[in-house]
Coordinates of C-alpha atoms in Angstrom, one line a residue:
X1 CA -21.6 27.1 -3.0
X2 CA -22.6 24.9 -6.0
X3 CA -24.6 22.0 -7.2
X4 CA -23.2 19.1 -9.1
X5 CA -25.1 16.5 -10.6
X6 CA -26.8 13.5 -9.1
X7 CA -28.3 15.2 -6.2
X8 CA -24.6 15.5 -4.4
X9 CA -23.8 18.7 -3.1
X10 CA -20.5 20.6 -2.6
X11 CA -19.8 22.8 0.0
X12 CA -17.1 25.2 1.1
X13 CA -16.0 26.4 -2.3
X14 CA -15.3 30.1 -2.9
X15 CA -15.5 31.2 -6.2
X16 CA -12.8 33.7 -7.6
X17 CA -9.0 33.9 -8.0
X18 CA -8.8 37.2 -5.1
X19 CA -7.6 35.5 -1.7
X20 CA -10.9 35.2 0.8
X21 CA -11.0 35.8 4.3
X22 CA -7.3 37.6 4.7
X23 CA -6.0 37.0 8.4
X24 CA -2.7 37.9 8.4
X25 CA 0.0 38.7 6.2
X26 CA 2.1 36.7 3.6
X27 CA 4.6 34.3 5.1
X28 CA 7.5 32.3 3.5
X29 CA 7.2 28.6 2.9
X30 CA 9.7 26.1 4.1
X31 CA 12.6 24.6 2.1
X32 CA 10.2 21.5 1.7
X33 CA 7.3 23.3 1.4
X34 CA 8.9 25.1 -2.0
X35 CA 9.9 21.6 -3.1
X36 CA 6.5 20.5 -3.0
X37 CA 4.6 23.5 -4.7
X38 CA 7.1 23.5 -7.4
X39 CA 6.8 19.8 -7.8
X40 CA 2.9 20.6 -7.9
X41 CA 3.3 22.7 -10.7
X42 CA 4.3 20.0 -12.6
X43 CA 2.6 16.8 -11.7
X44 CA -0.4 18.3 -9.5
X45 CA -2.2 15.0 -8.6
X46 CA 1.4 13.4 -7.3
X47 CA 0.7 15.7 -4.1
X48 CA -2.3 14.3 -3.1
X49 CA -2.2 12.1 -0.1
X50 CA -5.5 10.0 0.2
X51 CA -7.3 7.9 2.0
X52 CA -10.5 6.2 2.6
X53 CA -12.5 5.0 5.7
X54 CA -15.8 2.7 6.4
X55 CA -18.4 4.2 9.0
X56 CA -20.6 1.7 10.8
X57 CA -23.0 3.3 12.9
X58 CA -25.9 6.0 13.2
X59 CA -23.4 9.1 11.7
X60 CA -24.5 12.6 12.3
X61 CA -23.4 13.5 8.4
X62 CA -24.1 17.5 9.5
X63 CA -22.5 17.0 13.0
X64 CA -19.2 15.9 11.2
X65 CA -19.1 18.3 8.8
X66 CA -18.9 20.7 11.8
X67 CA -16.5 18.7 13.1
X68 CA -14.3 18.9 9.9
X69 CA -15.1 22.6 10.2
X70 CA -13.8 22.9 13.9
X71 CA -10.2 20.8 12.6
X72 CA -9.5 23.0 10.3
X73 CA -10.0 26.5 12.2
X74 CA -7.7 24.8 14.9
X75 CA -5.1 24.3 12.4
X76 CA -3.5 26.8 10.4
X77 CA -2.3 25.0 7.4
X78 CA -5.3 24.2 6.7
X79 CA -6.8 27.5 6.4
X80 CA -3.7 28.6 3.8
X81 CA -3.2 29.1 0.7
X82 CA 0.1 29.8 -1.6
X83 CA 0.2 31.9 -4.2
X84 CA 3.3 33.4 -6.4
X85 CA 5.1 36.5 -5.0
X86 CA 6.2 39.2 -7.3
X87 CA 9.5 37.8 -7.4
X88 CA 8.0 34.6 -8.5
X89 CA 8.3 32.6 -5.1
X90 CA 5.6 31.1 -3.3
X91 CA 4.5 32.6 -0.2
X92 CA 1.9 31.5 2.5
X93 CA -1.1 32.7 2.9
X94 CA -3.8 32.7 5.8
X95 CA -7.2 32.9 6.4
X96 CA -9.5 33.3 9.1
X97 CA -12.8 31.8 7.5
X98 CA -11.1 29.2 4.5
X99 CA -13.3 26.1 4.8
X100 CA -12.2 22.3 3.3
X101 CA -14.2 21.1 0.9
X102 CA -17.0 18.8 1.7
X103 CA -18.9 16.9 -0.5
X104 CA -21.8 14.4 0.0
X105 CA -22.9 11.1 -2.1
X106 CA -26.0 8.7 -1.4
X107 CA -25.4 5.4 -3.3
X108 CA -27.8 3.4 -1.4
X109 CA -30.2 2.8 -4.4
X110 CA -27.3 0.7 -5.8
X111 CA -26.3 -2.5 -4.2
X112 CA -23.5 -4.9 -4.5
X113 CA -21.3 -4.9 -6.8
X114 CA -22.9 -1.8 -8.5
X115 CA -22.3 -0.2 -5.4
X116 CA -18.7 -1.0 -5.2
X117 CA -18.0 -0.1 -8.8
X118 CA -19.7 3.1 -7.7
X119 CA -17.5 3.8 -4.8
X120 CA -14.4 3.0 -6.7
X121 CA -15.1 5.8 -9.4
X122 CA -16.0 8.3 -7.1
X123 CA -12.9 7.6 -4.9
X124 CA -10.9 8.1 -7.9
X125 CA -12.1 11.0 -9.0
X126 CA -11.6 12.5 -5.9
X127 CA -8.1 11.2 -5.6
X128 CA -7.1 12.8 -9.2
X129 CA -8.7 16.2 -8.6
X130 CA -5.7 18.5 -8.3
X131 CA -6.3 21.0 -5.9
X132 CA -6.0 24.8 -6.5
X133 CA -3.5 25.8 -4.1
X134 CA -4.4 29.2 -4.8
X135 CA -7.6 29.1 -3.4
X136 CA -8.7 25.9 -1.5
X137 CA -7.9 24.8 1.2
X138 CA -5.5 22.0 1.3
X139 CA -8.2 19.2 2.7
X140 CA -10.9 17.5 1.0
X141 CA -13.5 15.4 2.6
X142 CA -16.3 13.0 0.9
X143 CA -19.0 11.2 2.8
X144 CA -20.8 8.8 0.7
X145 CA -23.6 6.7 2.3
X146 CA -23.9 3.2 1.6
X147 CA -26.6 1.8 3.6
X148 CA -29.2 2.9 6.6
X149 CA -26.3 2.7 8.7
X150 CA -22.9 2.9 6.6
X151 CA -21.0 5.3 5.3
X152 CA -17.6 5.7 3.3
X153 CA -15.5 8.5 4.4
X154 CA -12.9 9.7 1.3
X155 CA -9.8 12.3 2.9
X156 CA -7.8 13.6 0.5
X157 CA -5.1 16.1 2.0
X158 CA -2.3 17.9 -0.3
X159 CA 1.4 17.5 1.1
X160 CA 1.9 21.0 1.2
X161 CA 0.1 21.0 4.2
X162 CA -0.1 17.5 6.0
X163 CA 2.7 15.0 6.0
X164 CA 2.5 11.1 8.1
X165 CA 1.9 12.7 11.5
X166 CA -1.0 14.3 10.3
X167 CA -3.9 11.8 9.6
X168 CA -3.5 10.5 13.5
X169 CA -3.9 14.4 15.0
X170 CA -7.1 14.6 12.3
X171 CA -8.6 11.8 13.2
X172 CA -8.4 12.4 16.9
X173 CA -9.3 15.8 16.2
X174 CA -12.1 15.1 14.6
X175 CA -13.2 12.7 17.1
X176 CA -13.2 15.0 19.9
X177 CA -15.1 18.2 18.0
X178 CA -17.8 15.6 16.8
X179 CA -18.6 14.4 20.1
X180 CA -18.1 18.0 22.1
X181 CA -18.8 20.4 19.5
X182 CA -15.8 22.1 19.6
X183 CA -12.2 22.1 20.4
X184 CA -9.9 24.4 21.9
X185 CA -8.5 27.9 20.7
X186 CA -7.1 28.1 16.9
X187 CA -3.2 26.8 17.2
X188 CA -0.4 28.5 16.2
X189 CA 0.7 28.5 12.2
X190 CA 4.0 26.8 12.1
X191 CA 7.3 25.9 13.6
X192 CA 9.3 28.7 13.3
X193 CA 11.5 28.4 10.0
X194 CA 15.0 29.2 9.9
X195 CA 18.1 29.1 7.2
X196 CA 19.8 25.8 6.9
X197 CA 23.4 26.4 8.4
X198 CA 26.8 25.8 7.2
X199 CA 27.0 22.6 8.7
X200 CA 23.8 21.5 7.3
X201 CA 24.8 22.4 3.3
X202 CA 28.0 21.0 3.8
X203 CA 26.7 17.6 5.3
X204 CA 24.5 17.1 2.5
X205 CA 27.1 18.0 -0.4
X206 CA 29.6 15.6 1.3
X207 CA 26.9 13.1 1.3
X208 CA 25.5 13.4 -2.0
X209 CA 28.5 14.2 -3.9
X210 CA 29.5 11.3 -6.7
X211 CA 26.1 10.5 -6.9
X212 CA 24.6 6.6 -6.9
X213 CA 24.1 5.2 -10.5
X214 CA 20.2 5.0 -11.0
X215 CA 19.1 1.8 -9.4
X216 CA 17.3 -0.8 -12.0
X217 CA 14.5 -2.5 -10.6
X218 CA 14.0 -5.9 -11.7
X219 CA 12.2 -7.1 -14.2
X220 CA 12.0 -6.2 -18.4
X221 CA 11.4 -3.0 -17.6
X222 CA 13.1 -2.0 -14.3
X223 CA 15.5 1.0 -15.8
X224 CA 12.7 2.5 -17.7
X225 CA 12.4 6.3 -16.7
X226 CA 8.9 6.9 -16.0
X227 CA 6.8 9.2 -18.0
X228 CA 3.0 7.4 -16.8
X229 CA 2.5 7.9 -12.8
X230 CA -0.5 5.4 -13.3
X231 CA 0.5 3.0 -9.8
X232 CA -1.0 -0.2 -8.3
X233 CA -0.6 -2.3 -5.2
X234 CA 0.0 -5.3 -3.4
X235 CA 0.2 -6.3 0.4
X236 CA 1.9 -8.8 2.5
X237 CA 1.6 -9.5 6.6
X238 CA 4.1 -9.2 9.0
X239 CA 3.1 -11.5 12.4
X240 CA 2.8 -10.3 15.7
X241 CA 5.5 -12.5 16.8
X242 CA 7.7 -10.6 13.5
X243 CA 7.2 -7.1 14.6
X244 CA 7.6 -8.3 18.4
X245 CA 11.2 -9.2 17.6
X246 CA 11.9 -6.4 15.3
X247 CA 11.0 -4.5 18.1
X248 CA 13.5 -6.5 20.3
X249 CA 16.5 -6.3 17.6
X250 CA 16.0 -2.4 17.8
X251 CA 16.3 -2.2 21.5
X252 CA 19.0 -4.5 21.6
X253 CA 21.2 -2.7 18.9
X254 CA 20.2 1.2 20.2
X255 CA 18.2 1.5 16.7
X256 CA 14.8 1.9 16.0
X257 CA 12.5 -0.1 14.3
X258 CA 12.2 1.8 11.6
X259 CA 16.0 1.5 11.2
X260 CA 15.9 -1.9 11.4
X261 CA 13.1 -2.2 8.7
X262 CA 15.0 -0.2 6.3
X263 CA 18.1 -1.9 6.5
X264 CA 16.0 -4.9 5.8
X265 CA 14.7 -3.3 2.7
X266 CA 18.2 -2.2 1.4
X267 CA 19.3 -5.9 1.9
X268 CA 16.5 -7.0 -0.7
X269 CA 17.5 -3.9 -3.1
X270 CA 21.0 -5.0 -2.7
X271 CA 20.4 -9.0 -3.3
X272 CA 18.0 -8.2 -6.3
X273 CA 20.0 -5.3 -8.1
X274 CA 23.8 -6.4 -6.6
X275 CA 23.8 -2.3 -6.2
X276 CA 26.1 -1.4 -3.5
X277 CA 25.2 2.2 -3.8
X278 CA 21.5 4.0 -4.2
X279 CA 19.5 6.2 -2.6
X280 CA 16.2 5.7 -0.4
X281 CA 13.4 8.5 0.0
X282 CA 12.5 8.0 3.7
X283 CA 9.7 9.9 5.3
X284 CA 10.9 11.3 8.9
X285 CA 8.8 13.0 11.5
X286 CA 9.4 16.9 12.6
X287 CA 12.1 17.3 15.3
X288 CA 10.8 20.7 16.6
X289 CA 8.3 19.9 19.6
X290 CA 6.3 22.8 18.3
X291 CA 5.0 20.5 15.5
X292 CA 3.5 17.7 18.0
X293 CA -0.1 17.8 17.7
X294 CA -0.6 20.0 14.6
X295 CA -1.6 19.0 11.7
X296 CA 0.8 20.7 8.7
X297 CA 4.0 19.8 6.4
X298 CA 6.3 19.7 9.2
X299 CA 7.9 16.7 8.5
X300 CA 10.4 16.0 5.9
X301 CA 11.3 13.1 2.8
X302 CA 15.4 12.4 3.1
X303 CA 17.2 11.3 0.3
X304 CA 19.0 8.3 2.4
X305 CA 22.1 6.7 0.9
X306 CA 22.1 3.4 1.1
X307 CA 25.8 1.1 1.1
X308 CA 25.0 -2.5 1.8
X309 CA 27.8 -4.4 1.2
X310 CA 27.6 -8.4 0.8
X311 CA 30.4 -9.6 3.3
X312 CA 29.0 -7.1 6.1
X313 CA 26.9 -8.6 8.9
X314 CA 23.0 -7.7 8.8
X315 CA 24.0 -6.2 12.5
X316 CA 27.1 -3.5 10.9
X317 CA 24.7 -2.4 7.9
X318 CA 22.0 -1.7 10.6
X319 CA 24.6 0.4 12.7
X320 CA 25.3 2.5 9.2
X321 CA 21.4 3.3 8.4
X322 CA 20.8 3.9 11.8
X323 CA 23.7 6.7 11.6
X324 CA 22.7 7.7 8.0
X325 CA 18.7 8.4 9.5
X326 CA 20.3 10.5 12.2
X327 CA 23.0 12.4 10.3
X328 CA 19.9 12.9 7.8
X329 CA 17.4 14.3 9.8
X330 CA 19.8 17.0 12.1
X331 CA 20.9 18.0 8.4
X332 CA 17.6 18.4 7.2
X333 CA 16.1 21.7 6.1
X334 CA 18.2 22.0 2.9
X335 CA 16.5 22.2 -0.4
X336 CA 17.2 18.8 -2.4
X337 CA 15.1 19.1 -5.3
X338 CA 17.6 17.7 -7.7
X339 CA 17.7 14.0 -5.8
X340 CA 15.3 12.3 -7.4
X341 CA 15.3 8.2 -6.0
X342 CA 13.8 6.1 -7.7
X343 CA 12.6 3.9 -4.4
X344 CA 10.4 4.9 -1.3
X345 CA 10.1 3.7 2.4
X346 CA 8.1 4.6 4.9
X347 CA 6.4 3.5 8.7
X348 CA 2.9 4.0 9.5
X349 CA 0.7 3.7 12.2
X350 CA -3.1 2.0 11.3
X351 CA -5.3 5.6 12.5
X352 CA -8.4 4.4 11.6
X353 CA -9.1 3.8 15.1
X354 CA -8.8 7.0 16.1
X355 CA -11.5 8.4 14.8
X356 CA -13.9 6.6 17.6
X357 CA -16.7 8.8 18.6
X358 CA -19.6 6.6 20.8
X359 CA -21.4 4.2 18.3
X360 CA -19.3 4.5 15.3
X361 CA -16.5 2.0 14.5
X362 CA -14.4 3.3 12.0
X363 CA -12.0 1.1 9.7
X364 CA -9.9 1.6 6.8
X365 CA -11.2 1.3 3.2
X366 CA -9.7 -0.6 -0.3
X367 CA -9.7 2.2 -1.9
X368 CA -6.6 3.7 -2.8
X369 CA -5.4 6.5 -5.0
X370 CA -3.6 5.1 -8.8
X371 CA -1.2 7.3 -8.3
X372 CA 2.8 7.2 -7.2
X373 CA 6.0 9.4 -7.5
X374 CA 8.6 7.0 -7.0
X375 CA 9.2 3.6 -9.0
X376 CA 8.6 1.4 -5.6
X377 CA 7.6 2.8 -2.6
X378 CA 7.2 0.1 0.3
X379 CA 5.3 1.5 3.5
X380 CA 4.9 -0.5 6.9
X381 CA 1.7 0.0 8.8
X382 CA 1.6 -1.0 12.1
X383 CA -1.2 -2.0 13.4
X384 CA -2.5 -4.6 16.2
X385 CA -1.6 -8.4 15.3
X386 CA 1.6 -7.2 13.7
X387 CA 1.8 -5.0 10.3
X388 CA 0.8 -4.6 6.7
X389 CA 4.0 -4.1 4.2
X390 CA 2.5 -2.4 1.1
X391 CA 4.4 -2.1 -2.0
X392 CA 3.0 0.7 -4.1
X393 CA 5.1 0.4 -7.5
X394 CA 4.2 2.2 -11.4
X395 CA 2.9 -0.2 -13.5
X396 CA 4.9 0.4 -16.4
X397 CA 8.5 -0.2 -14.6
X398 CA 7.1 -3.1 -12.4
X399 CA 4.9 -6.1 -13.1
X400 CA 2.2 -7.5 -10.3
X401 CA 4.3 -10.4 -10.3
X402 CA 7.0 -9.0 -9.4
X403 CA 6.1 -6.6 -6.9
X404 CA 4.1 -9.5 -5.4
X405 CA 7.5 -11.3 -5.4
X406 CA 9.4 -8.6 -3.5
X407 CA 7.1 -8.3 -0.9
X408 CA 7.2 -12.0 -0.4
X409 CA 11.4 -11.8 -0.5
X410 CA 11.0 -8.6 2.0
X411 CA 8.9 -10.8 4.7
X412 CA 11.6 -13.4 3.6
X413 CA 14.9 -11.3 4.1
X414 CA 13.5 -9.8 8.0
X415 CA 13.2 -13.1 8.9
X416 CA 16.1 -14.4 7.8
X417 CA 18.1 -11.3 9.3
X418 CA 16.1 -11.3 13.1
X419 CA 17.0 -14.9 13.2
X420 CA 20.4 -14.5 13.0
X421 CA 22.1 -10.8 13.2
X422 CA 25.1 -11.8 12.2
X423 CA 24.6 -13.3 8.8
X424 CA 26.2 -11.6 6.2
X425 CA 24.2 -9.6 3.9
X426 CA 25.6 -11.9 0.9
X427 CA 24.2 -15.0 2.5
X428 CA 20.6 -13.9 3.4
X429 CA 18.4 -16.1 1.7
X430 CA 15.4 -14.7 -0.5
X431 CA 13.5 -17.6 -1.2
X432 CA 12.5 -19.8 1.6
X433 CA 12.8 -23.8 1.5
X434 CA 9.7 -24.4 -1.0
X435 CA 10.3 -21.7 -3.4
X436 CA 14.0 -22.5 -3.7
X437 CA 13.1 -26.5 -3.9
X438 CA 10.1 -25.3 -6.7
X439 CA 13.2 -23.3 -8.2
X440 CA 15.6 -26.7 -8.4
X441 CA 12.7 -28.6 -9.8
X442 CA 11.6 -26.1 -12.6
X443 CA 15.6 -26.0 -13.6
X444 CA 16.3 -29.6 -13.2
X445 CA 14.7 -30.2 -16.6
X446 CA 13.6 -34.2 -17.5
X447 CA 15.8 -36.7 -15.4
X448 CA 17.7 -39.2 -17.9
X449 CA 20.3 -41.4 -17.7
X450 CA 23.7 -40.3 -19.4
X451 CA 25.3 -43.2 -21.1
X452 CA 29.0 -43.8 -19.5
X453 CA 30.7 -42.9 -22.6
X454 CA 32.6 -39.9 -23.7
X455 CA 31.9 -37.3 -26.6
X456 CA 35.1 -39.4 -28.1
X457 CA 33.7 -42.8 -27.3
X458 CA 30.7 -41.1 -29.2
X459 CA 32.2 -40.1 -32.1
X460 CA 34.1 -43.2 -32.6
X461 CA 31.2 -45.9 -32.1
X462 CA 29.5 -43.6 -34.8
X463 CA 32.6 -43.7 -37.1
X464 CA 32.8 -48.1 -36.7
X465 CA 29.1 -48.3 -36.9
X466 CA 28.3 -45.4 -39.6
X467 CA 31.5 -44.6 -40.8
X468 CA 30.4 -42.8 -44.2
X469 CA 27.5 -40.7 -42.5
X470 CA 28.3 -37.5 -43.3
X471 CA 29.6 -35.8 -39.8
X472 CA 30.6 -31.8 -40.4
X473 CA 29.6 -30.3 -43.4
X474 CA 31.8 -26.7 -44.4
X475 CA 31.6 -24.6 -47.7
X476 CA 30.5 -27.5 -50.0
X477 CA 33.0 -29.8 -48.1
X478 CA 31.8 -33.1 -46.4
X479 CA 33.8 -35.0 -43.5
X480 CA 32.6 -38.4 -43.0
X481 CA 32.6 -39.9 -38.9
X482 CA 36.0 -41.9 -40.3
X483 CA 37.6 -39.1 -41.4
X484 CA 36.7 -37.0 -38.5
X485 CA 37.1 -39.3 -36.0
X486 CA 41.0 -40.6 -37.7
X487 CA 41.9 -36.9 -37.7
X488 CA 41.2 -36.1 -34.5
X489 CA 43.0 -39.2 -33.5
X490 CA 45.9 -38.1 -34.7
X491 CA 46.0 -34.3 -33.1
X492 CA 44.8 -36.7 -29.8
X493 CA 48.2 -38.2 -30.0
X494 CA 50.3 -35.1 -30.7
X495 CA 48.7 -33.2 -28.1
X496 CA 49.6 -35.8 -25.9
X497 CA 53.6 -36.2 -26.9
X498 CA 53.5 -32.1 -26.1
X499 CA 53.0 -33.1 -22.2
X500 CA 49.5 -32.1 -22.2
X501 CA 47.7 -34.3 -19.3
X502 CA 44.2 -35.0 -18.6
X503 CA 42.3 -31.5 -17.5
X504 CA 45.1 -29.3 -18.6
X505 CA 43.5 -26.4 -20.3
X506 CA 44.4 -26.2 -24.4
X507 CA 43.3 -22.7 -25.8
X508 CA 42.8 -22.4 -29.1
X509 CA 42.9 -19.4 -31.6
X510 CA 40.8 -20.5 -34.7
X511 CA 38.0 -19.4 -37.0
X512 CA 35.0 -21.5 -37.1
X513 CA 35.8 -24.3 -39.8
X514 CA 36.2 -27.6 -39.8
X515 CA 39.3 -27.7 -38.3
X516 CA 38.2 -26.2 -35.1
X517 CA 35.5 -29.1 -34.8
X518 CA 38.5 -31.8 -34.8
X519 CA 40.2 -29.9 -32.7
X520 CA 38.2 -29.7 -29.9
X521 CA 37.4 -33.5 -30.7
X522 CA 40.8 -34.0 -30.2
X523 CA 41.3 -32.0 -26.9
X524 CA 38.6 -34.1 -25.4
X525 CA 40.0 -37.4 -26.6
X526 CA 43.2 -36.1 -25.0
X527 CA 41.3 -35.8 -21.7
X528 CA 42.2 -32.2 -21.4
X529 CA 39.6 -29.1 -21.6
X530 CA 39.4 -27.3 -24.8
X531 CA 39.6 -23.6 -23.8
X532 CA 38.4 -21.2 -27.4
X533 CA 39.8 -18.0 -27.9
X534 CA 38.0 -15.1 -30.4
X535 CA 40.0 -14.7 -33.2
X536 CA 38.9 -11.2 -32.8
X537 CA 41.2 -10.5 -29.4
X538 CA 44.0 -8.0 -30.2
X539 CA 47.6 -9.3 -29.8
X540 CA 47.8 -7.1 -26.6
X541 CA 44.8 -9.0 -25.3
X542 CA 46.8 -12.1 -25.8
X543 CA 49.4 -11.5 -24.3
X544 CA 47.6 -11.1 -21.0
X545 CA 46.1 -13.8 -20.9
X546 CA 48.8 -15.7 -21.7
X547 CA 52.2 -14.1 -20.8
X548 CA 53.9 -17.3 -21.1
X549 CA 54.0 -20.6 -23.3
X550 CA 53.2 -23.1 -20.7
X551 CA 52.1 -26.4 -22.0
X552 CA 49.6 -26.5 -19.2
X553 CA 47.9 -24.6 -16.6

């Protein structure tokens, strides 16, 4: 135990690099959990999953550090550590008497937006603390109290041992030991692991063989490969009466709603990027039963091929993800550390309300970690009244603008598709009727009149009225309008006698000079359309394009 500064204390931290509290012996980590300590070795603070909750209420502060105490010797992964065998592998290790860390603010001699600038650094700081996976246990919690009454509750969990499922067994969890005292008997560690089988390796090299081209987002800076993890984000709202008939599309086609919502997603990667190919990192919940209700990495991130195709029907592209999720997650167990996407999607459910002991209402907090390991990462929180999208991006490959604009196109595109099933992915629309007519308007330009005459009518009412002006002006050479406009005249007449009719195409093979100036004068006095051909073209090219002399085409 310690003392920081500022009158906050820290609790639960064990100084020393010797494993503490030895229960049982080392055990091997799964194929994801190797991923994900490896991956930690690299970029530490990317495995941090955090989030942050308001208190309203009289809060026991010591009865919920008990509480946090009584989750974590239920649940195993949170009393582990990993450390690096002699071979140089990670194994598992557990303890009977590991506690989270627990820390403790009091900002309540600040006030307004003091307070909140406050709260903001200290949630940061939290967020970017990589944890010691040799030592700590895999759970932080900060209680920071705000007011006679209000607190801010800070979880930050690593991913070695929590995935999605996690937060809502927590927060009920922690619910039921604050109000009781204590919960039932320590569970079990983990779902048994196992070998991926032949099947398994030879689904996922089939699948990711002739790997996607790298997906460029939109925007000046949307193929940059990121070296800055620094992220922001932006939210949109999906109605009630949205997620209601989302919900009713999944029924109706045998798919789920997360199915739906990602096939809706690859849609908008497919109509910004025309990519008919890339690959989605999709968050997908444990199949083993023996996971339900623990809280621990038993879940799993699938690299998800995406096809969409632009004359398929919203409807046939759902029928594909759906099959891709599936085919994904009875494959998965096989280590894919070398797909690296460079987009995210995920479901959520809103689990603040879970944590609901008598005379506390709990809610979810602004603040969020800066942080992100993919590009664009678009999560959908369900909650009561419909759902949150929230697009999580890295600032230096996205701008706010544009992320803002996504989101809009995303809530635009699901529409679109749940409307009408059956449109074809080419056809969705992204803008809706007052973005596209602000669109026509901003590239409309100044309304004129054009006069009724033609660029040869132009020329030659310049030539009677002007005719000495000086009209092209080549390598000390000057044509006047009369002798521009009587020369093309001339090849006007010629290209006539050769047959040529009005909107036949004329191509023509010269160097800019003068002469290609009257030409094309002449083409349009002709009334045909003056096609230009580089110079530059090798014969060969030539000849495909034209591979015979017709007059006219």
């Amino acid at each position: 135990m310690r003392t920081v500064s500022d009158g906050d204390v820290e609790v639960g931290v064990t100084s020393g690099e010797a494993p503490v509290g030895l229960g049982m012996a080392a055990m091997p980590l799964s194929a994801g959990q190797q991923r994900i300590w490896f991956a930690h070795g690299v970029t530490p603070v990317l495995m941090n999953l955090c989030r942050s909750y308001r208190l309203h209420g009289e809060l026991d502060v010591d009865k919920l550090r008990a509480a946090v105490a009584a989750v974590v010797l239920r649940h195993a992964a949170l009393r582990t550590t990993v450390h690096a065998g002699a071979d140089g592998q990670p194994v598992a290790v557990l303890h009977s008497d590991l506690q989270a860390r627990w820390i403790e603010h009091d900002v309540t001699d600040l006030g307004g937006t003091a307070q909140e600038l406050r709260l903001a650094v200290l949630a940061q700081r939290e967020y970017g603390t990589a944890f010691d996976l040799a030592t700590e246990a895999p759970l932080r919690v900060t209680v920071i109290r705000t007011g006679s009454a209000e607190y801010v509750m800070l979880v930050v969990a690593h991913r070695i041992g929590w995935d999605d499922e996690s937060w809502q067994v927590f927060l009920a969890d922690l619910t039921a030991a604050y109000v009781h005292g204590d919960i039932s008997e320590p569970l079990s560690s983990a779902p048994k692991q196992g070998g991926p089988g032949d099947a398994a390796v030879d689904y996922w090299r089939e699948e990711l063989s002739n790997p996607a081209e790298p997906l460029e987002l939109p925007g000046p800076n949307g193929a940059v490969v990121p070296t800055d993890w620094k992220a922001a984000r932006c939210t949109a709202h999906l109605s009630e009466s949205v997620m209601e008939q989302v919900e009713r599309l999944a029924r109706d086609s045998g798919s789920t709603a997360h199915a739906v919502l990602l096939a809706a997603y690859s849609v908008l990667l497919h109509r910004y990027t025309h990519a008919n190919d890339f690959i989605v990192a999709a968050p997908v919940p444990a199949l083993d039963p023996h996971a339900r209700g623990r809280i621990g990495h038993f879940g799993n991130v699938l690299p998800l091929r995406m096809r969409p195709r632009a004359d398929e029907s919203f409807r046939d592209l759902l029928a594909r993800v759906r099959r891709t999720t599936l085919d994904g997650m009875a494959h998965q167990g096989v280590s894919l550390d070398r797909v690296v996407p460079r987009v995210g999607f995920s479901m959520a459910t809103d689990s603040a309300a879970l944590f609901c002991p008598p005379g506390i209402r709990c809610v979810k907090a602004a603040f969020e970690s800066h942080v992100a390991y993919v590009p664009l990462g678009l999560t959908v929180e369900m909650k009561s009244g419909g759902a949150d999208v929230v697009a999580e991006y890295l600032v230096t490959v996205l701008e706010e603008r544009m992320a803002t604009q996504l989101l809009r196109h995303f809530a635009n595109v699901l529409e679109a598709v749940l409307a009408d099933p059956e449109r074809v992915v080419g056809a969705v629309d992204l803008m809706d009727d007052r973005e596209a007519q602000w669109l026509w308007a901003a590239s409309s330009g100044e309304r004129f009149e054009a006069p009724p005459a033609t660029l040869g009518d132009l020329v030659a009412e310049r030539a009677a009225a002007q005719p000495d002006a000086v009209a092209v002006v080549y390598e000390g050479r000057h044509y006047s309008y009369r002798e521009t406009n009587d020369l093309a005249n001339r090849l006007a007449h010629w290209i006539i006698e050769q047959g040529i009719g009005t909107e036949d195409h004329v191509a023509v093979l010269l160097d800019k000079s003068p002469d290609l100036i009257i030409t094309a004068l002449a083409i349009a006095k002709a009334g045909a359309v003056y096609l230009p051909i580089d110079p530059e073209y090798p014969p060969t090219a030539l000849r495909i394009f034209f591979p015979t002399h017709s007059r006219g085409w």
